[in-house]
Amino acid sequence: MRALRMAPAGGLARGPWVPLAVLALLARAALALTERYPALSLLQQERHRQRHAPAGEWAEQYSAECDSSFLHFHESDCDIGGSSSCESMLSLNTEKILSQAKLLAEQKRFPFATGNDNTNEELAIAYVLIGNGLYDEAIRHFSTMLQEEPELVSAIYGRGIAYGKKGLHDMKNAELALFELSRVISLEPDHPEVFEQRAEILSPLGRISEALSDLTKAIQLQPSARLYRHRGTLYFISEDYATAHEDFQRSLELNKNQPIAMLYKGLTFFHRGLLKEAIESFKEALKQKADFIDAYKSLGQAYRELGNFDAATESFQKALLLNQNHVQTLQLKGMMLYHHGSLDEALKNFKRCLQLEPYNEVCQYMKGLSHVAMGQFYEGIKAQTKVMLNDPLPGQKASPEYLKVKYLREYSRYLHAHLDTPLTEYNTDLDLPGNFKDHWAKNLPFLIENYEEQPGLQPHIKDVLFQNFASYKPDVQELICVADHLGSMMQYETPGFLPNKRIHRAMGLATLEVMQAVQRTWANSKVRMNGKTRLMQWRDMFDIAVKWRRIADPDQPVLWLDQMPARSLSRGFNNHINLIRGQVINMRYLEYFEKILHFIKDRILVYHGANNPKGLLEVREALEKVHKVEDLLPIMKFNSKTRDGFTVNTKVPSLKDQGKEYDGFTITITGDKVGNILFSVETQTTEERTQLYHAEIDALYKDLTAKGKILILSSELGEVDAVCNLILSLVYYFYNLMPLSRGSSVIAYSVIMGALMASGKEVSGKIPKGKLVDFEAMTAPGSEAFSKIARSWMNLKSISPSYKSLPSVSETFPTLRTMIEVLNTDSSHCLKKTIVVV
C-alpha cells in the first residue's frame, strides 16, 4: 500500500480534460474540506469500525493495521506511524486535489482503471474526494460520469465505496453500496477485491453467511494472508472456532509476521477451552509485537482461567504499563481481583475504569458489588442504582449486569437491615420471597408479580467499618489464621478455579464452627437456630457453612432448592453443566470425560441388549473404537430412537434400603457432527427426589449422632472409622442430591472437614490435581467407593489438642457485621507465624 505523492511545488497546469463543472465541484469540495474535516488519510481507515466485535468479552476488532476498508489498491500492510505510506493526505485547495488526482491517474492506482487517460483523470478526482471524506461530492461526480457511460465499472465501484463510507448505520447507504458492488461483480466476476468489499458491507449488517461466501469466492480467485484473516474473523464471530483457527493458520503460513492474526489464533484456542495452547499463541504474538496490549490482556485472562493468579496479575500489569488507561484491562484485572478475594484492590480498578468510561456497566456493577461485599452498603447501592437507570434501548439486548442488578440491590437492602441481628434469630431462606429466590437462582429477568421491595437503608444502621487484624485478641487472631489454613486445603487445582482467599477464610471459619457445633451436639447440648433452641439436625450443620459461603460473595444466590415455591419445585430445578457445547470444552471437568464415557458405553450395551439384541455384536465392535465423546455420534445412528441423541441416567444405591436406587444425574449427548455436539450433565431436583434423599440423609445423621455420642466416651479406632465413613456417606448423598443453587461443593467439603475434626481426625492432604470432590461423589458407584477415594487423599491424622483452646466461632462472630469485618481484615502476617495445626 503506497501513499499518493504530493505534486511538485508550483502547482500543476490544468489540461483541457478538466471541465468547468468539475473545477466548481473541486472548489466547493476544497472549501468544505477546510471547514468540516481535519487531516484525513486516503488509506488509513479503521478496517472494522462498524463491524460487530467478535464473541467474547475481551476480543476486539482489528484496528492496528491500516489496509484500506474499501480501497484495496495493493496487498501490502503497513504500520501506523511507521512510514510515509500511512501519513494523512490533506487537500487544502483545488490545485492540490487536482495534483493528487493527476498522479493517481498516471499510475492507474485506483480500481478498474480504463485505457482512456481523460476518463482515468476524472475517475481519479472522485477517488481523491473519497479519500478526503467528501463522499457526497464523490457520489455526484461518479453519477455524472455514469450518465454518459452507464457501465463504467470503476465509477460503479467507486460509487459503491462512497455509499459504504457514508455510514452503514443508514440502511439506504448499505443497500445502495451492495447494489453497486453486485453490479460490478456481474460485469467483472473475477476480481477478488470486489467480493471482499461486499463482505465488508454484509458482515456489520449481520449477514455473516453471505459475507463468508463472498470471502470464500475471493480466496478461490486469489488467496492472500489478509483474506484468510478476514474470513477467520467472521468464523470467529460465528463461534466456529475450529474453522476460524484453520483460516488464521493459513493466513500466518502466507505471512507469519501478523501479531493480530496470531492473537486471534490464540483466541480460537481460548474459546475452545484449550488454555495452554492459547497462552503459547499470545506469547508468540508478543514476540512479533512487544507492545501489543491486547495480547498481554488476553494472556492475563488465559492465566486467570487456568487459576494462575500471579501470572495473570503480571500480564495485566504489563498491559497497563503500556497504557494505564486501557479500560478493558482495568475491568478484567478488577474482576480477577474480586474473585481472588482482594476486594480493596479490585475496587481501585473499577473506580479507575469508571473515571475513563463512566457508563461502563460491568465496572459500575462490580463497583457496587465490591462495596456491598465489604459492608459499604450506601456506596454499593448508589452504584447499583446507576446500573438500573441504564435501561436498554428498544430492540437492544439487556446486559447481564442490568438483569442481575435488581436482585443484588434487594439482597443488599436485606443484608443491611440484618447487619446487627443475631444470626440465630432469622433465616434468609424463609425471609426472602419465594418468587424472588426462584427468579434469582435461575438468573431470570426481574419480572415478579406483586413483588414488595425490601425497605430502604435505615440511617441508624451504620456501614461496616474496617477492622484491623491487630485489634483482635490473640486467640481470635489464632482462630483467623487457622481458618485461612483450613480454607486453603479446599482449593481445587484444576483449570477454571482461581484461588479466592476470602472464600478460603469463610469456609475455614465454617469448618471450625461445624466442628464446635457437632462436638456440642454429641455432648447432648442444644443449639440456637432460627429463633429456637433445639437439638441440631443435619441441615443445621450444613446451614453453618451456607451462611459463610453466602456472605463471602453476595453476588451468588446460595439457596436451598427445597425452600423454593412449590410450583417451581414440582417442575424440577435443574443444575446443568455443559461439558462440551459445540466446539467449547469445559476444562474444569476434563478429568471426568473418560470415566463418564465408560459409563455411557456400558449403558449403551445394556440398552441394545434389551431392545436390539440382533445388532448387539455390531454395536459392541463399534464401541471398542470409541475413545472420545465425539466417537459416539456414529453409534447413535444404529437405533432410530437414539439417532438425534440420547440420555443416560446414573443410579445412586441406598444404604437404608438395600437393593433400592435413587436417580443420580442425567448425561445427555445430542448432535450430528463434530463441532455440533452437546455433551452435558444435570441433576433435576424435584420434590419427590428430594424427599427420598432426605430420608437417606436423616437415617445416616441419626446413626452418626448416636455413634458420635459413643465416640465422646470411647477412643477405640473402630468407632472413629465408623464415624468417618458415616460422615463421608452422608455427604455422598448430599453431593448427589445437589440441594443448593450454588456452592454445594465447597459447603459440603467444609462440613466433611469440620465433622471429621469433631471425631478427632483432621484432613492433612490436599485434593489431588484435576479432582473435583462433587464429581468424585457423583461418578462413584456407591457411598463406600466414594469414602475409599476421599480417604485416599485426605491423609487423616489425629487432631491437634490446640484446637480445643480456640474461641467459639459462633460467639466471636454472632452477626453479619462481625462476619464481614473478619472477612475484610488483612492477616498477611499469618504466613509468618506457626499455625497450631502442624
Short mmCIF file of C-alpha atoms in Angstrom, two decimals, residues 575 577 579 592 595-596 599-600 647-652 662-668 679-684 689 693 735-738 774-780:
data_model
loop_
_atom_site.label_atom_id
_atom_site.label_comp_id
_atom_site.label_asym_id
_atom_site.label_seq_id
_atom_site.Cartn_x
_atom_site.Cartn_y
_atom_site.Cartn_z
CA ASN A 575 -28.42 -27.95 38.00
CA ILE A 577 -23.32 -28.31 33.41
CA LEU A 579 -19.12 -30.49 29.37
CA TYR A 592 -14.01 -36.99 34.23
CA LYS A 595 -14.98 -42.05 33.38
CA ILE A 596 -18.35 -40.79 32.11
CA PHE A 599 -20.35 -45.45 31.94
CA ILE A 600 -22.16 -44.37 28.76
CA THR A 647 -29.76 -39.59 27.69
CA VAL A 648 -28.26 -41.89 30.29
CA ASN A 649 -29.21 -41.78 33.97
CA THR A 650 -26.88 -42.69 36.80
CA LYS A 651 -28.24 -44.52 39.82
CA VAL A 652 -27.36 -43.98 43.48
CA TYR A 662 -32.28 -43.27 43.50
CA ASP A 663 -31.89 -41.12 40.38
CA GLY A 664 -28.43 -39.59 40.22
CA PHE A 665 -27.60 -37.23 37.37
CA THR A 666 -28.56 -37.33 33.71
CA ILE A 667 -25.97 -37.41 30.93
CA THR A 668 -27.17 -36.04 27.59
CA PHE A 679 -22.47 -33.22 26.00
CA SER A 680 -23.95 -32.23 29.35
CA VAL A 681 -24.88 -33.45 32.81
CA GLU A 682 -27.65 -32.23 35.05
CA THR A 683 -29.43 -33.07 38.28
CA GLN A 684 -33.16 -32.46 38.45
CA ARG A 689 -36.44 -36.98 44.64
CA TYR A 693 -32.57 -38.32 49.56
CA TYR A 735 -23.49 -34.22 46.62
CA ASN A 736 -25.76 -36.44 44.52
CA LEU A 737 -28.86 -34.55 45.66
CA MET A 738 -27.28 -31.14 44.83
CA ASP A 774 -18.56 -33.31 43.98
CA PHE A 775 -17.81 -35.17 40.72
CA GLU A 776 -15.95 -37.87 42.66
CA ALA A 777 -19.16 -38.44 44.60
CA MET A 778 -21.44 -38.20 41.57
CA THR A 779 -19.40 -40.67 39.50
CA ALA A 780 -18.69 -43.14 42.32
#
